[in-house]
XYZ file of C-alpha atoms in Angstrom:
705
model
C 0.020 0.372 0.053
C 1.181 3.279 -0.987
C 1.330 4.971 2.661
C 0.425 8.511 3.257
C 0.753 9.651 6.767
C -1.625 11.839 8.823
C 1.176 14.498 8.518
C 0.611 14.480 4.620
C -2.716 17.076 5.033
C -3.570 19.146 7.848
C -6.521 21.248 8.016
C -6.131 24.428 10.269
C -9.779 25.627 11.644
C -9.468 28.734 13.195
C -12.470 30.274 15.080
C -13.244 33.848 13.783
C -16.522 34.352 16.125
C -17.342 37.514 18.263
C -15.585 36.091 21.320
C -12.389 35.586 19.886
C -12.119 39.200 19.888
C -11.768 39.085 23.362
C -8.408 40.615 25.070
C -5.878 37.955 25.759
C -4.850 40.034 29.055
C -1.138 39.858 28.579
C 0.150 43.336 27.987
C 2.806 44.132 25.450
C 4.641 47.128 25.945
C 4.146 49.549 22.867
C 6.386 52.374 24.013
C 10.018 51.615 23.879
C 12.115 54.571 23.461
C 11.984 55.762 27.116
C 15.589 57.352 27.126
C 15.116 59.671 24.290
C 11.475 60.782 25.290
C 10.992 64.794 25.789
C 10.006 65.930 29.119
C 6.279 66.281 29.164
C 5.454 63.723 26.571
C 2.780 61.322 28.052
C 4.212 57.333 27.526
C 1.958 55.515 25.071
C 0.012 52.802 27.199
C 0.838 49.219 26.761
C -1.606 46.874 24.614
C -2.720 43.398 24.691
C -3.472 41.111 21.846
C -7.322 39.504 21.015
C -7.601 36.035 21.246
C -7.665 36.023 17.465
C -4.424 37.335 16.838
C -2.804 34.798 19.069
C -4.185 32.200 17.343
C -3.189 33.371 13.816
C 0.409 34.297 15.152
C 0.799 30.396 16.547
C -0.991 28.838 13.494
C 1.083 30.830 11.084
C 4.325 30.141 13.134
C 3.430 26.446 12.949
C 3.060 26.928 9.038
C 6.254 28.782 8.834
C 8.352 25.982 10.716
C 6.569 23.306 8.722
C 6.964 25.069 5.233
C 10.897 25.715 6.156
C 11.658 22.306 7.141
C 9.137 20.339 4.524
C 8.830 22.736 1.068
C 6.939 19.953 -0.198
C 4.738 16.840 0.303
C 3.489 18.392 3.776
C 0.314 20.181 3.100
C -1.608 22.764 4.989
C -5.448 23.949 4.225
C -6.127 26.997 6.367
C -9.776 27.407 7.050
C -11.412 30.631 9.154
C -15.119 29.719 10.923
C -17.708 32.390 11.638
C -21.155 32.438 9.896
C -19.603 30.717 7.273
C -16.428 29.040 6.209
C -13.635 30.725 4.396
C -11.142 28.455 2.738
C -7.758 30.614 2.374
C -5.970 27.968 -0.002
C -6.025 24.498 -1.596
C -3.844 21.699 -1.484
C -1.869 22.730 -4.461
C 1.878 23.238 -3.964
C 1.700 26.650 -5.227
C -0.594 27.825 -2.332
C 1.819 26.573 0.266
C 3.635 29.256 1.546
C 3.123 31.884 4.431
C 2.827 35.113 2.239
C 0.114 34.164 0.263
C -1.764 33.002 3.652
C -1.005 36.235 5.232
C -2.457 37.889 2.357
C -5.846 36.337 2.596
C -5.998 36.641 6.631
C -5.457 40.490 5.756
C -8.718 40.289 3.695
C -10.749 38.122 6.772
C -9.747 41.283 8.963
C -10.266 40.725 12.853
C -13.560 39.207 14.421
C -16.758 41.586 14.495
C -17.822 41.899 18.225
C -21.398 42.633 17.051
C -22.341 40.222 15.066
C -24.861 38.247 15.670
C -23.777 35.108 17.971
C -26.715 32.537 16.652
C -24.891 32.574 13.328
C -21.615 31.994 13.966
C -20.235 28.717 14.935
C -17.002 26.620 14.580
C -19.040 23.852 13.075
C -18.902 25.521 9.877
C -14.991 25.166 9.560
C -15.218 21.430 10.636
C -17.320 20.416 8.167
C -15.173 22.349 5.508
C -12.112 20.420 7.075
C -13.655 16.992 6.618
C -14.784 17.704 3.357
C -11.370 19.151 2.397
C -9.638 16.010 3.623
C -11.849 13.947 1.312
C -10.197 15.831 -1.744
C -7.277 14.338 -3.570
C -3.609 16.134 -3.532
C -1.210 16.289 -6.199
C 0.716 13.494 -4.733
C -2.322 11.362 -4.231
C -3.624 11.870 -7.619
C -0.265 10.502 -9.009
C 0.378 7.346 -6.942
C -3.512 6.696 -7.912
C -2.580 6.805 -11.477
C 0.745 5.299 -11.410
C -1.030 2.406 -9.618
C -4.449 2.637 -12.057
C -5.126 -1.103 -11.704
C -4.691 -0.858 -7.724
C -5.852 2.528 -6.718
C -7.502 1.366 -3.589
C -4.263 0.559 -2.415
C -3.372 4.358 -2.020
C -4.739 5.307 1.452
C -5.776 8.821 2.783
C -5.251 10.096 6.100
C -4.953 13.733 7.616
C -5.249 15.850 11.096
C -7.605 18.627 11.933
C -6.028 20.982 14.229
C -9.291 23.497 15.490
C -8.592 26.746 17.558
C -11.287 27.615 19.578
C -12.856 29.147 22.755
C -14.950 26.168 23.896
C -17.466 26.335 26.804
C -17.224 23.096 28.609
C -16.194 19.423 28.230
C -19.647 18.614 26.808
C -18.911 21.043 24.230
C -15.812 19.668 23.467
C -17.519 16.015 23.416
C -20.303 17.418 20.995
C -17.646 18.685 18.465
C -15.933 15.090 18.322
C -19.401 13.571 17.804
C -20.315 16.383 15.259
C -16.880 15.461 13.502
C -17.389 11.703 13.361
C -21.028 12.026 11.982
C -19.501 14.246 9.260
C -16.631 11.715 8.361
C -19.281 9.223 7.840
C -21.192 11.027 5.908
C -18.459 12.678 3.630
C -17.166 8.835 2.932
C -20.512 7.941 1.618
C -20.509 10.821 -0.682
C -16.422 10.004 -1.765
C -17.321 6.478 -2.394
C -19.301 7.571 -5.377
C -17.094 9.580 -7.023
C -13.962 9.287 -8.827
C -12.512 12.719 -7.552
C -12.850 12.211 -3.778
C -11.052 9.797 -1.394
C -12.622 8.042 2.035
C -10.904 8.995 4.860
C -9.304 5.950 6.735
C -7.990 7.922 9.367
C -8.525 11.564 11.193
C -6.725 12.708 13.799
C -8.940 15.716 15.620
C -6.776 18.065 18.014
C -8.673 20.492 19.885
C -6.776 23.539 21.492
C -9.212 25.414 24.164
C -7.524 28.901 24.178
C -8.824 31.119 27.077
C -7.900 34.940 28.313
C -5.099 34.803 30.955
C -6.170 35.076 34.511
C -9.584 33.228 33.901
C -9.919 30.120 34.805
C -10.970 27.227 32.316
C -13.897 25.027 32.140
C -12.330 22.491 29.622
C -9.491 19.891 30.864
C -6.653 18.407 29.156
C -6.962 15.067 27.429
C -4.815 12.699 25.977
C -5.479 11.204 22.553
C -8.481 8.605 22.630
C -9.712 6.347 19.854
C -13.502 8.129 19.255
C -14.309 5.393 16.557
C -11.951 3.500 13.912
C -11.536 6.711 11.539
C -11.548 9.025 14.342
C -9.025 10.040 17.102
C -8.938 13.188 19.242
C -7.250 14.813 21.928
C -7.806 17.956 24.178
C -5.668 20.739 25.021
C -6.123 23.964 27.345
C -4.157 26.467 27.052
C -3.924 30.136 27.952
C -3.731 32.683 24.885
C -0.337 34.541 24.389
C 2.994 32.809 24.765
C 1.661 29.764 26.313
C -0.180 29.037 23.301
C 2.874 30.017 21.099
C 5.144 27.283 23.334
C 1.847 24.506 22.933
C 1.827 24.776 19.102
C 5.440 24.748 18.990
C 5.579 21.448 20.577
C 2.705 19.900 18.332
C 4.479 20.702 15.377
C 7.453 19.036 16.761
C 5.397 15.899 17.675
C 3.376 15.703 14.486
C 6.401 16.045 11.964
C 8.802 14.170 13.975
C 11.144 17.288 14.738
C 13.999 17.817 17.215
C 15.395 21.006 18.782
C 18.931 21.884 18.811
C 20.751 25.015 20.710
C 23.706 26.665 19.224
C 25.390 28.308 22.484
C 28.338 30.752 22.580
C 27.894 32.665 19.487
C 29.903 35.628 19.343
C 27.999 38.794 18.259
C 28.970 42.866 18.626
C 26.976 44.677 20.472
C 24.990 47.146 19.000
C 25.633 49.955 21.836
C 29.442 49.269 21.874
C 30.775 48.016 18.800
C 34.569 47.289 20.336
C 32.587 44.500 22.318
C 30.878 41.328 21.751
C 28.672 39.087 23.594
C 27.869 35.274 23.461
C 24.043 34.657 22.294
C 22.184 31.115 22.049
C 19.734 30.557 18.968
C 17.425 27.462 18.864
C 16.597 25.593 15.942
C 14.394 22.972 14.757
C 15.162 20.203 12.466
C 14.197 16.758 11.464
C 14.893 13.995 14.383
C 17.400 11.857 12.522
C 19.987 14.700 12.848
C 20.555 13.387 16.321
C 20.345 9.683 15.292
C 24.287 9.459 16.217
C 22.962 10.363 19.595
C 20.224 7.893 19.797
C 22.634 5.329 18.624
C 24.946 6.126 21.584
C 22.424 5.879 23.791
C 23.301 9.659 24.759
C 20.358 11.375 23.192
C 21.083 14.551 25.705
C 24.565 14.905 26.142
C 26.450 17.218 28.891
C 24.875 20.642 28.267
C 21.253 19.659 27.375
C 18.301 21.469 28.746
C 14.726 20.863 29.246
C 12.238 23.286 27.058
C 10.080 25.670 28.873
C 7.207 23.344 28.201
C 8.675 20.232 29.971
C 7.549 18.202 27.280
C 10.770 18.269 25.019
C 14.502 19.052 25.513
C 17.079 20.457 23.169
C 20.209 19.391 22.629
C 23.295 21.707 23.042
C 26.107 22.412 20.475
C 28.728 24.792 21.078
C 30.032 27.252 18.229
C 33.192 26.197 17.008
C 35.562 28.672 15.442
C 35.652 27.541 11.467
C 38.883 25.466 10.644
C 40.481 25.550 7.186
C 42.695 21.992 8.059
C 40.961 19.241 5.810
C 42.123 16.940 8.828
C 39.595 18.046 11.089
C 36.759 18.225 8.552
C 34.806 14.919 8.568
C 32.479 13.480 5.865
C 28.950 14.457 6.189
C 26.323 11.599 6.810
C 23.060 13.673 6.622
C 22.047 17.034 6.085
C 18.684 18.523 7.117
C 16.811 21.716 6.765
C 16.429 24.031 9.781
C 13.713 26.573 10.954
C 14.814 28.962 13.826
C 12.226 28.872 16.750
C 12.444 32.633 17.256
C 12.969 34.157 13.728
C 12.732 37.395 14.313
C 15.093 37.705 17.299
C 18.409 39.511 16.484
C 20.878 36.482 17.433
C 18.369 34.375 15.340
C 18.778 36.954 12.039
C 22.146 37.573 12.550
C 22.954 33.817 12.402
C 20.894 33.187 9.408
C 22.299 36.356 7.287
C 25.775 34.890 8.343
C 25.075 31.481 6.680
C 23.127 32.848 3.624
C 26.450 34.900 3.067
C 28.519 31.690 2.307
C 30.034 31.039 5.424
C 29.884 27.906 7.585
C 29.746 26.687 11.327
C 31.087 23.706 12.728
C 29.346 22.535 16.127
C 30.964 20.841 18.543
C 29.602 18.814 21.695
C 30.450 20.348 24.893
C 32.403 18.200 27.182
C 34.046 18.697 30.836
C 37.259 17.097 29.829
C 39.232 15.535 26.793
C 39.122 16.513 23.024
C 36.283 18.536 21.374
C 34.210 16.460 19.162
C 33.050 18.358 16.048
C 29.598 16.649 15.407
C 27.648 19.112 12.960
C 28.103 21.796 10.693
C 25.601 24.730 9.482
C 25.863 25.718 6.102
C 23.567 27.009 3.366
C 22.704 25.604 -0.280
C 20.740 27.482 -2.989
C 19.583 29.760 0.090
C 18.574 26.852 2.173
C 20.273 26.413 5.505
C 21.209 22.976 6.533
C 22.677 21.195 9.482
C 24.982 18.678 8.264
C 25.837 15.582 10.920
C 29.461 15.009 10.434
C 30.844 11.629 11.076
C 32.394 11.651 14.612
C 32.814 7.862 14.854
C 33.878 4.815 12.815
C 33.410 5.649 9.082
C 30.369 4.399 7.373
C 32.304 4.448 3.930
C 35.299 2.347 5.073
C 35.709 -1.569 4.297
C 33.173 -3.170 7.285
C 35.256 -4.659 10.035
C 36.675 -8.171 9.905
C 34.609 -10.699 11.192
C 37.640 -11.743 13.303
C 37.824 -8.507 15.164
C 36.082 -8.545 18.532
C 35.393 -5.905 21.108
C 37.727 -2.643 20.996
C 39.069 -4.264 17.664
C 40.895 -7.362 19.628
C 41.556 -10.179 16.965
C 39.946 -13.180 18.082
C 39.533 -16.724 16.572
C 36.056 -17.176 16.109
C 34.931 -20.239 14.008
C 34.210 -18.517 10.997
C 34.218 -21.338 8.585
C 31.997 -23.517 11.000
C 29.588 -20.694 11.309
C 29.076 -20.352 7.694
C 28.605 -23.855 7.502
C 26.001 -23.708 10.134
C 24.307 -20.875 8.328
C 24.346 -22.917 5.062
C 22.526 -25.804 7.278
C 19.832 -23.681 9.191
C 18.824 -21.686 5.827
C 15.083 -20.967 5.593
C 13.302 -21.459 2.152
C 9.704 -20.800 0.968
C 7.357 -23.620 1.690
C 4.005 -24.777 -0.011
C 0.942 -23.795 2.400
C -0.508 -27.239 1.326
C 2.634 -29.201 2.613
C 3.397 -27.041 5.291
C 2.599 -29.284 8.435
C 4.141 -32.419 8.885
C 3.016 -35.775 10.167
C 3.066 -34.429 13.953
C 1.654 -31.369 12.854
C 4.502 -28.686 13.162
C 4.432 -26.232 10.501
C 7.980 -25.508 8.901
C 8.501 -22.487 10.965
C 8.119 -24.550 13.956
C 10.536 -26.902 12.532
C 13.103 -24.465 11.638
C 12.949 -23.531 15.302
C 13.672 -26.495 16.645
C 16.452 -27.636 14.310
C 18.080 -24.414 15.181
C 17.798 -24.975 18.853
C 19.626 -28.422 18.634
C 22.314 -26.808 16.594
C 22.864 -24.412 19.325
C 22.893 -26.497 22.669
C 26.492 -26.758 22.440
C 28.227 -24.701 19.674
C 31.617 -22.996 21.089
C 32.432 -19.804 19.134
C 36.039 -19.555 19.867
C 38.726 -22.038 18.454
C 39.994 -22.249 21.494
C 37.548 -23.208 23.536
C 37.142 -26.541 21.835
C 38.874 -29.818 21.133
C 36.551 -31.940 19.538
C 35.182 -29.274 16.874
C 38.884 -29.157 15.532
C 39.258 -33.029 15.187
C 38.188 -34.298 11.636
C 37.670 -37.652 13.281
C 34.778 -36.275 15.140
C 33.147 -34.303 12.290
C 30.814 -37.681 11.478
C 29.493 -38.083 15.336
C 28.938 -33.820 15.556
C 26.890 -33.943 12.225
C 24.415 -36.983 13.365
C 24.174 -36.398 17.115
C 22.044 -32.887 16.538
C 19.663 -34.804 14.216
C 15.946 -35.175 15.900
C 16.053 -39.057 15.448
C 18.521 -41.426 14.736
C 18.917 -44.604 12.612
C 20.648 -47.519 13.465
C 23.277 -47.006 10.715
C 23.552 -43.414 12.485
C 24.255 -45.313 16.221
C 26.861 -47.409 14.173
C 28.419 -44.402 12.728
C 28.906 -42.624 15.938
C 30.397 -45.883 17.542
C 32.798 -45.892 14.884
C 33.800 -42.648 15.820
C 34.119 -43.454 19.663
C 36.483 -46.622 18.894
C 38.550 -44.440 16.285
C 39.075 -41.997 19.164
C 40.213 -44.966 21.725
C 42.362 -46.213 18.852
C 44.033 -42.820 18.697
C 44.368 -42.176 22.390
C 45.914 -46.003 22.500
C 48.574 -45.065 19.742
C 48.968 -41.470 21.724
C 48.496 -39.369 18.651
C 48.491 -35.624 19.435
C 45.367 -33.565 19.568
C 44.698 -30.191 18.191
C 45.034 -28.406 21.972
C 45.297 -24.544 21.395
C 48.276 -23.254 23.195
C 47.475 -19.721 22.920
C 47.848 -17.843 26.148
C 49.713 -20.679 27.787
C 53.269 -20.742 28.904
C 55.465 -23.649 28.086
C 54.549 -26.906 26.595
C 50.864 -26.858 27.374
C 48.965 -29.753 28.971
C 50.595 -33.197 28.778
C 49.040 -35.970 26.167
C 47.134 -38.012 28.879
C 45.379 -34.283 30.083
C 44.532 -33.356 26.346
C 42.760 -36.775 25.522
C 40.691 -35.988 29.253
C 39.801 -32.653 28.355
C 38.377 -34.328 24.568
C 36.400 -37.044 26.319
C 34.861 -34.221 28.624
C 33.941 -32.353 26.113
C 32.669 -35.208 24.030
C 30.645 -36.209 26.924
C 29.206 -32.887 27.210
C 28.033 -32.777 23.277
C 26.548 -35.834 23.858
C 24.708 -35.508 27.035
C 22.978 -32.100 25.473
C 21.093 -34.405 23.006
C 20.517 -37.641 25.213
C 17.112 -36.692 25.879
C 16.228 -36.670 21.951
C 15.702 -40.522 21.593
C 16.815 -43.717 22.799
C 19.511 -44.264 20.132
C 20.841 -40.884 21.447
C 21.366 -42.728 24.614
C 23.123 -45.620 23.219
C 25.646 -43.300 21.656
C 26.339 -41.691 25.268
C 26.598 -45.364 26.826
C 29.171 -46.031 24.328
C 31.231 -42.658 24.994
C 30.966 -43.641 29.048
C 31.863 -47.284 28.321
C 35.319 -46.394 26.347
C 36.063 -43.446 28.485
C 36.498 -45.819 31.538
C 39.337 -47.642 30.779
C 40.361 -51.189 32.143
C 42.634 -51.282 35.490
C 46.260 -52.192 33.323
C 45.292 -49.640 31.055
C 45.232 -46.945 34.109
C 48.418 -48.479 35.555
C 50.307 -47.941 32.173
C 49.205 -44.383 32.178
C 49.927 -43.827 35.551
C 53.702 -45.279 34.997
C 54.024 -42.889 32.156
C 52.923 -39.878 33.480
C 55.625 -40.908 36.319
C 58.223 -41.440 33.732
C 57.481 -38.291 32.065
C 57.755 -36.336 35.843
C 61.203 -38.176 36.206
C 62.405 -37.035 33.189
C 61.167 -33.468 33.457
C 62.695 -33.564 37.258
C 66.197 -34.762 35.970
C 66.247 -32.064 33.078
C 65.575 -29.400 36.014
C 68.111 -30.991 38.031
C 70.546 -31.203 35.248
C 70.500 -27.659 35.045
C 70.991 -26.873 38.464
C 73.964 -29.394 39.050
C 75.839 -27.764 36.101
C 75.675 -24.282 37.846
C 76.723 -25.636 41.165
C 79.727 -27.295 39.496
C 80.569 -24.212 37.678
C 80.353 -22.462 41.089
C 82.921 -25.055 42.460
C 85.299 -24.522 40.009
C 85.738 -21.046 40.132
C 85.873 -21.090 44.076
C 88.716 -24.055 43.783
C 90.718 -22.226 41.300
C 90.386 -18.929 43.295
C 91.526 -20.537 46.776
C 94.642 -22.288 45.133
C 95.749 -18.825 43.774
C 95.552 -17.313 47.124
C 97.228 -19.912 48.774
C 100.259 -19.841 46.467
C 100.633 -16.117 46.709
C 100.675 -16.463 50.860
C 103.081 -19.506 50.777
C 105.474 -18.648 48.060
C 108.770 -19.213 49.828
C 107.566 -22.662 51.535
C 106.231 -23.816 48.363
C 109.386 -23.529 46.672
C 111.264 -25.274 49.211
C 109.099 -28.188 48.806
C 109.552 -28.345 45.260
C 113.523 -28.118 45.442
C 113.528 -30.778 48.278
C 114.018 -34.406 46.370
C 112.185 -36.540 49.157
C 108.831 -34.828 49.182
C 106.665 -34.906 45.858
C 104.642 -31.638 45.083
C 101.829 -31.498 47.432
C 98.237 -31.372 45.918
C 95.924 -28.198 46.035
C 93.481 -28.614 49.265
C 89.965 -26.955 48.968
C 90.404 -23.819 51.788
C 88.239 -24.409 54.959
C 85.397 -21.953 54.498
C 84.532 -20.695 57.918
C 80.813 -20.430 59.239
C 81.846 -16.756 60.240
C 82.690 -15.944 56.316
C 79.418 -17.603 55.263
C 77.132 -16.045 57.421
C 76.334 -12.013 56.999
C 76.716 -9.583 59.389
C 73.617 -8.553 60.906
C 73.866 -5.227 60.580
C 75.534 -4.893 56.760
C 76.666 -1.425 55.639
C 74.791 -0.260 52.884
C 72.499 -2.795 50.336
C 73.772 -6.368 49.888
C 73.846 -7.057 46.112
C 72.415 -10.107 44.311
C 75.933 -11.554 43.228
C 76.703 -11.539 46.985
C 73.988 -13.330 48.190
C 74.061 -15.891 45.238
C 77.680 -16.671 46.093
C 76.986 -16.823 50.167
C 73.994 -19.368 49.026
C 76.456 -21.224 46.913
C 79.237 -21.473 49.445
C 76.900 -22.190 52.228
C 75.794 -25.284 49.838
C 79.253 -26.461 49.133
C 80.460 -26.568 52.522
C 77.768 -29.238 53.815
C 78.267 -31.311 50.920
C 82.465 -32.260 50.900
C 84.080 -33.714 53.885
C 86.736 -31.794 55.729
C 90.413 -32.668 55.538
C 91.469 -34.305 58.780
C 94.554 -31.893 59.037
C 92.533 -28.837 58.792
C 90.213 -30.309 61.365
C 93.153 -30.947 64.126
C 95.813 -28.024 63.076
C 96.479 -25.227 65.309
C 95.797 -21.518 64.230
C 94.501 -22.883 60.778
C 98.054 -24.907 60.382
C 98.724 -28.317 59.839
C 101.941 -29.840 60.552
C 102.921 -32.179 57.562
C 105.043 -35.610 57.447
C 104.725 -36.308 61.513
C 105.572 -40.087 60.867
C 108.756 -39.133 59.931
C 109.354 -37.226 62.964
C 108.078 -40.096 65.007
C 110.175 -42.687 63.296
C 113.662 -40.666 63.287
C 112.792 -38.539 66.897
C 114.370 -35.322 65.362
C 112.577 -32.138 63.990
C 111.735 -32.338 60.635
C 113.402 -29.130 60.155
C 116.453 -30.602 60.497
C 115.921 -33.141 57.413
C 115.093 -30.249 55.525
C 111.054 -30.745 55.853
C 109.129 -27.783 55.994
C 106.071 -27.506 58.259
C 102.879 -25.385 57.085
């Protein structure tokens, strides 16, 4: 169906009866030249607008915003109602402009207070509005012509906004009933005509406006369905600025608009040309300009403030000095027409003139900390001002990210190939309705959901989290176990797969265990098979409730997993042997280090002893009766091994390691007997010669040490 929303046609019905000439009682200062007034001149009294003037100004502001943002396809039919109805324009696109409406409103003039109250009624305008909604617009006629054979597929919906001064809630209900009856009558007429269309849906917005300071007898009411073709809502609003705010909110609701306030706009003061001040300007535009905020979940970033009505909020963006560096200018992802809220204010006028002169304004998100983010830009094209949305996140024009990228761009080992196969196995295809249900009465959609549920009961997404899905030997079992029912041949295939795994374990074949993120060699072979059997049992158990044959597959897995005692003993001996090999390899490295320390200490002690006893060693060497003595390992005193209680300054790592090695070596070797029996760390040599000859060893040329 060619959809035309209710926003396609809007009929404004403004009451022009005598009671609309009443003052709204909100005074406006008329004499603004207070400083230059000469003495003795009486100031002019303040003035107040009538209800009619307030209604016309607010409705025209509604139309101005609509025409600024939607120059086409959003149409307004303006109707004035008094003793008769005055239709000021048509649905034609050439009549959709504020200048045309203002000129015809000037012809209508203000309400006549002396007019007969019995003749004036808002009902004349409501009847004309319903009849106007039945008329075709240019776009509806084009759609019906295109779909000549199926013209009924073009729908007709619209909205009626009625500005009046109602008497009570009963009066409001009477107006709703009258509109309902009129729609039914007009639909009957349209059904018999080729130039009219029946109304499928009509939205009635009744706005009761009353003077400031009076009590109202009409209560607000949210939207309510009156019938299948009519819905109604009631707003009771004081005239003046309150009515203007209400229609500003309604135009945003009706046409899916949003508000953006530009802050810190530098402008020079009129009175002081050398100084400047910062101003704010509020703009309306399509809601999609805030789509990036909506996607990020931060629709109202820092600095956003609620509107005066409390029903809408505005997003605050900060004026940014234009940059000429192309690096800082991001590409545009959308452009939306804008309309100033207060079009006649000096800040709005200066901003629009600045933009229409060919300048551009960058807008940044206000942030308390961090670098600034330029998210929007204001620029004009062909005399119209657009709010451009700049990309401040990942580019939508770049290549899509790789499927292997996880959160934050981290590369992950997803089972991409397996997932592609998974999608092919679970594709949905059209199915004839006549053959839709199977023998069990399930429709294809339910069967598809059941298959998808079975395939995803156990399906690891990452390669490193699974073992069996990386093994080609397990593929037959994994493909069959997810079936809703198994045949005897399927059970034999699954059992054969399990037996092949047992044979692999007996041969001690390696498994595709991922070692990503682990240190060393990874788990041992026996541990790898234990992980594999655990995962295989988990997979089969998730489908054991499907049928009895699934249970037989699980029994086979459990039986093959429980090894006989001799097999367990063999595995235990193998584990002990591997532990001994690892321990021996580790101890070999430690003993090699200790031997190197011992050799270095022995060489150092020998050099020191030769330096201290150089004369005596020469005597021994020159003597023909004594062989050259062997180098003895010097005795390490315990006082030398222990660190002092209070060391002067920090102890180096080398010193600590040397002390540890020396202490370990002192406990390993057997001390020399002569050193144990020595006096003052000196042992007398060749005592047996002294005992045999009964003389001093010095007399025979023997040296004592």
